[in-house]
mmCIF file of N, CA and C in Angstrom:
data_model
loop_
_atom_site.group_PDB
_atom_site.id
_atom_site.type_symbol
_atom_site.label_atom_id
_atom_site.label_comp_id
_atom_site.label_asym_id
_atom_site.label_seq_id
_atom_site.Cartn_x
_atom_site.Cartn_y
_atom_site.Cartn_z
ATOM 1 N N VAL T 1 0.715 -1.161 -0.361
ATOM 2 C CA VAL T 1 0.020 0.242 -0.321
ATOM 3 C C VAL T 1 1.014 1.138 -0.118
ATOM 4 N N GLU T 2 0.622 1.905 -0.744
ATOM 5 C CA GLU T 2 1.046 3.364 -0.884
ATOM 6 C C GLU T 2 0.632 4.985 -1.378
ATOM 7 N N TRP T 3 0.193 5.743 -0.638
ATOM 8 C CA TRP T 3 0.252 6.832 -0.482
ATOM 9 C C TRP T 3 0.490 7.687 -2.160
ATOM 10 N N MET T 4 -0.770 8.104 -2.544
ATOM 11 C CA MET T 4 -0.976 8.118 -3.807
ATOM 12 C C MET T 4 -1.310 10.006 -3.724
ATOM 13 N N ASP T 5 -0.764 10.525 -4.923
ATOM 14 C CA ASP T 5 -1.053 12.061 -4.991
ATOM 15 C C ASP T 5 -0.812 12.363 -6.218
ATOM 16 N N GLY T 6 -2.188 13.446 -7.011
ATOM 17 C CA GLY T 6 -2.021 12.999 -8.640
ATOM 18 C C GLY T 6 -2.800 11.972 -9.042
ATOM 19 N N LEU T 7 -2.079 11.970 -10.368
ATOM 20 C CA LEU T 7 -3.610 11.232 -11.018
ATOM 21 C C LEU T 7 -2.914 9.871 -11.306
ATOM 22 N N THR T 8 -4.196 8.783 -11.319
ATOM 23 C CA THR T 8 -4.052 7.177 -11.001
ATOM 24 C C THR T 8 -2.826 7.323 -12.487
ATOM 25 N N ILE T 9 -2.684 7.954 -13.635
ATOM 26 C CA ILE T 9 -2.109 6.848 -14.247
ATOM 27 C C ILE T 9 0.063 7.636 -14.539
ATOM 28 N N ASP T 10 -0.268 8.723 -14.150
ATOM 29 C CA ASP T 10 1.328 8.614 -13.235
ATOM 30 C C ASP T 10 1.667 8.344 -11.991
ATOM 31 N N PHE T 11 0.718 7.248 -10.933
ATOM 32 C CA PHE T 11 1.231 7.064 -10.401
ATOM 33 C C PHE T 11 1.714 5.217 -11.011
ATOM 34 N N ALA T 12 0.393 5.124 -11.800
ATOM 35 C CA ALA T 12 0.812 3.671 -12.651
ATOM 36 C C ALA T 12 2.154 3.468 -13.328
ATOM 37 N N HIS T 13 2.288 4.404 -13.918
ATOM 38 C CA HIS T 13 3.400 4.890 -14.397
ATOM 39 C C HIS T 13 5.311 4.839 -14.056
ATOM 40 N N ARG T 14 4.668 5.458 -12.640
ATOM 41 C CA ARG T 14 6.091 5.608 -12.162
ATOM 42 C C ARG T 14 6.403 4.547 -11.180
ATOM 43 N N HIS T 15 5.493 3.594 -11.161
ATOM 44 C CA HIS T 15 5.880 1.987 -10.440
ATOM 45 C C HIS T 15 5.416 1.164 -11.434
ATOM 46 N N ASP T 16 6.034 1.549 -12.680
ATOM 47 C CA ASP T 16 5.525 0.343 -14.265
ATOM 48 C C ASP T 16 4.504 -0.457 -13.842
ATOM 49 N N ALA T 17 3.225 0.048 -13.608
ATOM 50 C CA ALA T 17 2.397 -0.709 -12.830
ATOM 51 C C ALA T 17 1.546 -1.634 -14.459
ATOM 52 N N GLN T 18 1.272 -1.987 -14.910
ATOM 53 C CA GLN T 18 0.217 -2.507 -15.713
ATOM 54 C C GLN T 18 -1.101 -2.663 -15.843
ATOM 55 N N PHE T 19 -1.634 -2.577 -14.537
ATOM 56 C CA PHE T 19 -3.363 -2.846 -14.282
ATOM 57 C C PHE T 19 -3.586 -2.134 -13.157
ATOM 58 N N ILE T 20 -4.770 -2.290 -12.954
ATOM 59 C CA ILE T 20 -5.231 -1.203 -11.907
ATOM 60 C C ILE T 20 -6.656 -1.993 -11.359
ATOM 61 N N LEU T 21 -6.682 -2.076 -9.991
ATOM 62 C CA LEU T 21 -8.034 -2.922 -9.454
ATOM 63 C C LEU T 21 -8.943 -2.239 -8.621
ATOM 64 N N ARG T 22 -9.374 -2.335 -9.423
ATOM 65 C CA ARG T 22 -11.097 -1.264 -8.002
ATOM 66 C C ARG T 22 -11.889 -1.831 -8.134
ATOM 67 N N SER T 23 -12.930 -2.148 -6.685
ATOM 68 C CA SER T 23 -13.930 -2.616 -6.378
ATOM 69 C C SER T 23 -15.007 -1.866 -6.784
ATOM 70 N N VAL T 24 -16.368 -2.292 -7.333
ATOM 71 C CA VAL T 24 -17.532 -1.925 -7.794
ATOM 72 C C VAL T 24 -18.823 -3.306 -6.638
ATOM 73 N N ARG T 25 -19.368 -1.835 -6.409
ATOM 74 C CA ARG T 25 -20.570 -2.334 -5.413
ATOM 75 C C ARG T 25 -22.299 -2.527 -5.939
ATOM 76 N N SER T 26 -22.187 -1.612 -7.083
ATOM 77 C CA SER T 26 -23.416 -1.523 -7.320
ATOM 78 C C SER T 26 -23.120 -0.928 -9.257
ATOM 79 N N LEU T 27 -24.582 -1.035 -9.696
ATOM 80 C CA LEU T 27 -24.695 -0.542 -10.822
ATOM 81 C C LEU T 27 -23.856 1.228 -11.245
ATOM 82 N N LYS T 28 -24.343 1.996 -10.376
ATOM 83 C CA LYS T 28 -23.798 2.783 -10.300
ATOM 84 C C LYS T 28 -22.196 2.715 -9.948
ATOM 85 N N ASP T 29 -21.966 2.112 -9.612
ATOM 86 C CA ASP T 29 -19.960 2.361 -8.686
ATOM 87 C C ASP T 29 -19.367 2.119 -10.628
ATOM 88 N N TYR T 30 -20.235 1.159 -11.109
ATOM 89 C CA TYR T 30 -19.585 0.071 -11.860
ATOM 90 C C TYR T 30 -19.540 1.166 -13.136
ATOM 91 N N GLU T 31 -20.784 2.324 -13.220
ATOM 92 C CA GLU T 31 -20.808 2.611 -14.774
ATOM 93 C C GLU T 31 -19.878 3.767 -14.316
ATOM 94 N N TYR T 32 -19.770 4.535 -13.272
ATOM 95 C CA TYR T 32 -18.483 5.222 -12.611
ATOM 96 C C TYR T 32 -17.433 4.551 -13.353
ATOM 97 N N GLU T 33 -17.578 3.453 -12.583
ATOM 98 C CA GLU T 33 -15.274 3.299 -12.820
ATOM 99 C C GLU T 33 -15.654 2.315 -14.489
ATOM 100 N N ARG T 34 -16.485 2.199 -15.068
ATOM 101 C CA ARG T 34 -15.912 1.788 -16.470
ATOM 102 C C ARG T 34 -15.689 2.971 -17.105
ATOM 103 N N ASP T 35 -16.265 4.050 -17.167
ATOM 104 C CA ASP T 35 -15.951 5.721 -17.528
ATOM 105 C C ASP T 35 -14.393 5.854 -17.027
ATOM 106 N N MET T 36 -13.951 5.504 -15.843
ATOM 107 C CA MET T 36 -12.823 5.866 -15.284
ATOM 108 C C MET T 36 -11.830 4.736 -15.559
ATOM 109 N N ALA T 37 -12.039 3.999 -16.292
ATOM 110 C CA ALA T 37 -10.953 2.787 -17.031
ATOM 111 C C ALA T 37 -11.085 3.414 -18.061
ATOM 112 N N GLU T 38 -11.764 4.346 -19.205
ATOM 113 C CA GLU T 38 -11.774 4.423 -20.185
ATOM 114 C C GLU T 38 -10.700 5.294 -20.099
ATOM 115 N N ALA T 39 -11.145 6.489 -19.717
ATOM 116 C CA ALA T 39 -10.196 7.274 -19.674
ATOM 117 C C ALA T 39 -8.510 7.095 -19.498
ATOM 118 N N ASN T 40 -8.786 6.836 -18.075
ATOM 119 C CA ASN T 40 -7.088 5.894 -18.087
ATOM 120 C C ASN T 40 -6.467 5.349 -18.665
ATOM 121 N N ARG T 41 -6.884 4.163 -19.448
ATOM 122 C CA ARG T 41 -6.518 3.575 -20.292
ATOM 123 C C ARG T 41 -6.080 4.657 -21.806
ATOM 124 N N LEU T 42 -7.048 5.229 -22.261
ATOM 125 C CA LEU T 42 -6.414 6.254 -23.225
ATOM 126 C C LEU T 42 -5.672 7.212 -23.522
ATOM 127 N N LEU T 43 -5.742 7.978 -21.547
ATOM 128 C CA LEU T 43 -4.506 8.216 -21.416
ATOM 129 C C LEU T 43 -3.543 8.374 -21.112
ATOM 130 N N SER T 44 -3.459 7.141 -20.341
ATOM 131 C CA SER T 44 -2.597 5.886 -20.263
ATOM 132 C C SER T 44 -1.205 5.707 -21.554
ATOM 133 N N GLU T 45 -2.542 5.934 -22.716
ATOM 134 C CA GLU T 45 -1.659 5.136 -23.485
ATOM 135 C C GLU T 45 -0.777 6.524 -24.320
ATOM 136 N N ARG T 46 -1.538 7.348 -24.372
ATOM 137 C CA ARG T 46 -1.217 8.856 -25.582
ATOM 138 C C ARG T 46 0.069 9.542 -24.631
ATOM 139 N N GLU T 47 -0.053 8.881 -23.507
ATOM 140 C CA GLU T 47 1.109 10.136 -22.526
ATOM 141 C C GLU T 47 2.004 9.403 -22.177
ATOM 142 N N TYR T 48 1.812 7.967 -22.248
ATOM 143 C CA TYR T 48 3.173 7.530 -22.160
ATOM 144 C C TYR T 48 3.764 5.990 -22.670
ATOM 145 N N GLY T 49 2.515 5.758 -23.373
ATOM 146 C CA GLY T 49 2.770 4.927 -24.628
ATOM 147 C C GLY T 49 2.118 3.619 -24.801
ATOM 148 N N LYS T 50 1.870 3.415 -23.638
ATOM 149 C CA LYS T 50 1.028 2.020 -23.137
ATOM 150 C C LYS T 50 0.129 2.013 -22.375
ATOM 151 N N PRO T 51 -1.370 1.155 -23.032
ATOM 152 C CA PRO T 51 -2.649 1.863 -22.016
ATOM 153 C C PRO T 51 -2.246 1.071 -20.412
ATOM 154 N N VAL T 52 -2.860 1.507 -19.415
ATOM 155 C CA VAL T 52 -3.017 0.818 -18.033
ATOM 156 C C VAL T 52 -4.564 0.507 -18.056
ATOM 157 N N GLU T 53 -4.821 -1.157 -17.723
ATOM 158 C CA GLU T 53 -6.220 -1.557 -17.900
ATOM 159 C C GLU T 53 -6.760 -1.629 -16.379
ATOM 160 N N THR T 54 -7.888 -1.723 -16.590
ATOM 161 C CA THR T 54 -8.581 -1.749 -15.462
ATOM 162 C C THR T 54 -9.478 -3.326 -15.112
ATOM 163 N N ILE T 55 -9.176 -3.697 -13.914
ATOM 164 C CA ILE T 55 -9.622 -5.139 -13.658
ATOM 165 C C ILE T 55 -10.824 -4.091 -12.338
ATOM 166 N N LEU T 56 -12.279 -4.696 -12.591
ATOM 167 C CA LEU T 56 -13.311 -4.300 -12.268
ATOM 168 C C LEU T 56 -13.602 -5.996 -10.658
ATOM 169 N N LEU T 57 -13.539 -5.469 -9.540
ATOM 170 C CA LEU T 57 -13.942 -6.764 -8.932
ATOM 171 C C LEU T 57 -15.312 -6.178 -7.639
ATOM 172 N N PHE T 58 -15.746 -7.469 -8.445
ATOM 173 C CA PHE T 58 -17.422 -6.561 -7.926
ATOM 174 C C PHE T 58 -17.150 -7.341 -6.747
ATOM 175 N N ALA T 59 -18.310 -6.853 -5.457
ATOM 176 C CA ALA T 59 -18.388 -6.977 -3.786
ATOM 177 C C ALA T 59 -19.198 -8.149 -3.840
ATOM 178 N N ARG T 60 -19.307 -8.934 -2.534
ATOM 179 C CA ARG T 60 -20.287 -9.542 -2.624
ATOM 180 C C ARG T 60 -21.375 -8.998 -2.250
ATOM 181 N N PRO T 61 -22.800 -10.176 -2.190
ATOM 182 C CA PRO T 61 -23.299 -8.905 -2.191
ATOM 183 C C PRO T 61 -23.841 -9.080 -0.545
ATOM 184 N N ASP T 62 -23.764 -9.503 -0.342
ATOM 185 C CA ASP T 62 -23.381 -9.107 1.994
ATOM 186 C C ASP T 62 -23.016 -8.224 2.165
ATOM 187 N N LEU T 63 -21.674 -7.651 1.299
ATOM 188 C CA LEU T 63 -20.893 -6.887 1.711
ATOM 189 C C LEU T 63 -21.306 -5.206 1.595
ATOM 190 N N ALA T 64 -21.722 -5.222 -0.167
ATOM 191 C CA ALA T 64 -22.452 -4.484 -1.030
ATOM 192 C C ALA T 64 -22.785 -3.114 -0.412
ATOM 193 N N TYR T 65 -22.876 -2.950 0.392
ATOM 194 C CA TYR T 65 -23.677 -1.655 1.406
ATOM 195 C C TYR T 65 -22.651 -0.664 1.668
ATOM 196 N N ILE T 66 -20.921 -1.729 2.258
ATOM 197 C CA ILE T 66 -20.630 -0.967 2.929
ATOM 198 C C ILE T 66 -19.603 -0.074 2.363
ATOM 199 N N SER T 67 -19.731 1.492 2.483
ATOM 200 C CA SER T 67 -18.499 2.124 1.857
ATOM 201 C C SER T 67 -18.095 3.013 2.711
ATOM 202 N N SER T 68 -17.241 3.619 2.124
ATOM 203 C CA SER T 68 -16.080 4.608 3.243
ATOM 204 C C SER T 68 -16.927 5.537 4.106
ATOM 205 N N SER T 69 -17.640 6.138 3.365
ATOM 206 C CA SER T 69 -18.692 7.033 4.298
ATOM 207 C C SER T 69 -19.394 6.530 4.772
ATOM 208 N N LEU T 70 -20.168 5.842 5.046
ATOM 209 C CA LEU T 70 -20.939 4.928 5.907
ATOM 210 C C LEU T 70 -19.918 4.955 6.681
ATOM 211 N N VAL T 71 -19.039 3.926 7.115
ATOM 212 C CA VAL T 71 -18.119 3.786 7.854
ATOM 213 C C VAL T 71 -17.349 5.214 8.857
ATOM 214 N N ARG T 72 -16.958 6.001 8.388
ATOM 215 C CA ARG T 72 -16.799 7.285 8.391
ATOM 216 C C ARG T 72 -18.015 8.183 8.714
ATOM 217 N N GLU T 73 -19.129 8.336 8.625
ATOM 218 C CA GLU T 73 -20.510 8.717 9.746
ATOM 219 C C GLU T 73 -20.725 8.134 10.586
ATOM 220 N N LEU T 74 -20.668 6.949 10.600
ATOM 221 C CA LEU T 74 -20.930 5.653 11.871
ATOM 222 C C LEU T 74 -20.004 5.731 13.542
ATOM 223 N N LYS T 75 -18.790 6.155 12.295
ATOM 224 C CA LYS T 75 -17.138 6.233 13.365
ATOM 225 C C LYS T 75 -17.644 7.779 14.130
ATOM 226 N N GLY T 76 -18.065 8.419 13.616
ATOM 227 C CA GLY T 76 -18.020 10.485 13.630
ATOM 228 C C GLY T 76 -19.319 10.526 14.861
ATOM 229 N N TYR T 77 -20.496 9.222 14.519
ATOM 230 C CA TYR T 77 -21.528 8.949 15.736
ATOM 231 C C TYR T 77 -21.238 8.078 17.190
ATOM 232 N N GLY T 78 -20.109 7.718 16.749
ATOM 233 C CA GLY T 78 -19.038 7.243 18.149
ATOM 234 C C GLY T 78 -19.897 5.950 18.088
ATOM 235 N N ARG T 79 -20.176 4.928 16.620
ATOM 236 C CA ARG T 79 -20.629 3.503 16.688
ATOM 237 C C ARG T 79 -19.176 3.153 16.627
ATOM 238 N N ASN T 80 -19.542 1.774 17.132
ATOM 239 C CA ASN T 80 -18.371 0.332 16.853
ATOM 240 C C ASN T 80 -18.448 -0.231 15.341
ATOM 241 N N VAL T 81 -17.557 -0.142 14.472
ATOM 242 C CA VAL T 81 -17.680 0.211 13.098
ATOM 243 C C VAL T 81 -16.570 -1.214 12.996
ATOM 244 N N ASP T 82 -16.257 -2.098 13.940
ATOM 245 C CA ASP T 82 -15.743 -2.777 13.757
ATOM 246 C C ASP T 82 -16.272 -3.891 12.692
ATOM 247 N N ASP T 83 -16.998 -4.539 12.405
ATOM 248 C CA ASP T 83 -17.515 -5.170 12.551
ATOM 249 C C ASP T 83 -17.239 -4.740 10.269
ATOM 250 N N LEU T 84 -17.774 -4.061 10.471
ATOM 251 C CA LEU T 84 -17.727 -2.970 8.918
ATOM 252 C C LEU T 84 -16.538 -3.319 8.055
ATOM 253 N N LEU T 85 -14.931 -3.342 9.069
ATOM 254 C CA LEU T 85 -13.908 -3.463 8.629
ATOM 255 C C LEU T 85 -13.032 -4.733 8.606
ATOM 256 N N PRO T 86 -12.690 -4.763 7.140
ATOM 257 C CA PRO T 86 -11.435 -5.836 7.398
ATOM 258 C C PRO T 86 -10.817 -6.015 8.162
ATOM 259 N N HIS T 87 -10.673 -7.553 9.044
ATOM 260 C CA HIS T 87 -9.573 -7.696 9.693
ATOM 261 C C HIS T 87 -7.950 -8.344 9.730
ATOM 262 N N CYS T 88 -7.095 -7.643 10.040
ATOM 263 C CA CYS T 88 -5.878 -7.421 9.820
ATOM 264 C C CYS T 88 -4.884 -8.600 10.763
ATOM 265 N N HIS T 89 -4.791 -10.652 9.765
ATOM 266 C CA HIS T 89 -4.005 -10.838 10.400
ATOM 267 C C HIS T 89 -2.699 -11.175 10.528
ATOM 268 N N ASN T 90 -1.951 -11.292 11.865
ATOM 269 C CA ASN T 90 -0.103 -11.498 11.723
ATOM 270 C C ASN T 90 -0.320 -12.657 11.535
#
């Protein structure tokens, strides 16, 4: 995991990445991500001479309602969000 500032295609180019993995929870997410994937592919090809392809991963239906906005809002109201976050195993 790395902090990113700027455009995704610039980050991908700096790290010699060929693919971007993105998650999709709903049809609304899919449409947005599809458009971004096409823009990233075209811009990376134009600016760096090679396309960066996006792979979309679909959320499990029982987890599709969870979003970072939901978690932040619940946390802001002092609610326990542990069961909405992935657990790290060492």
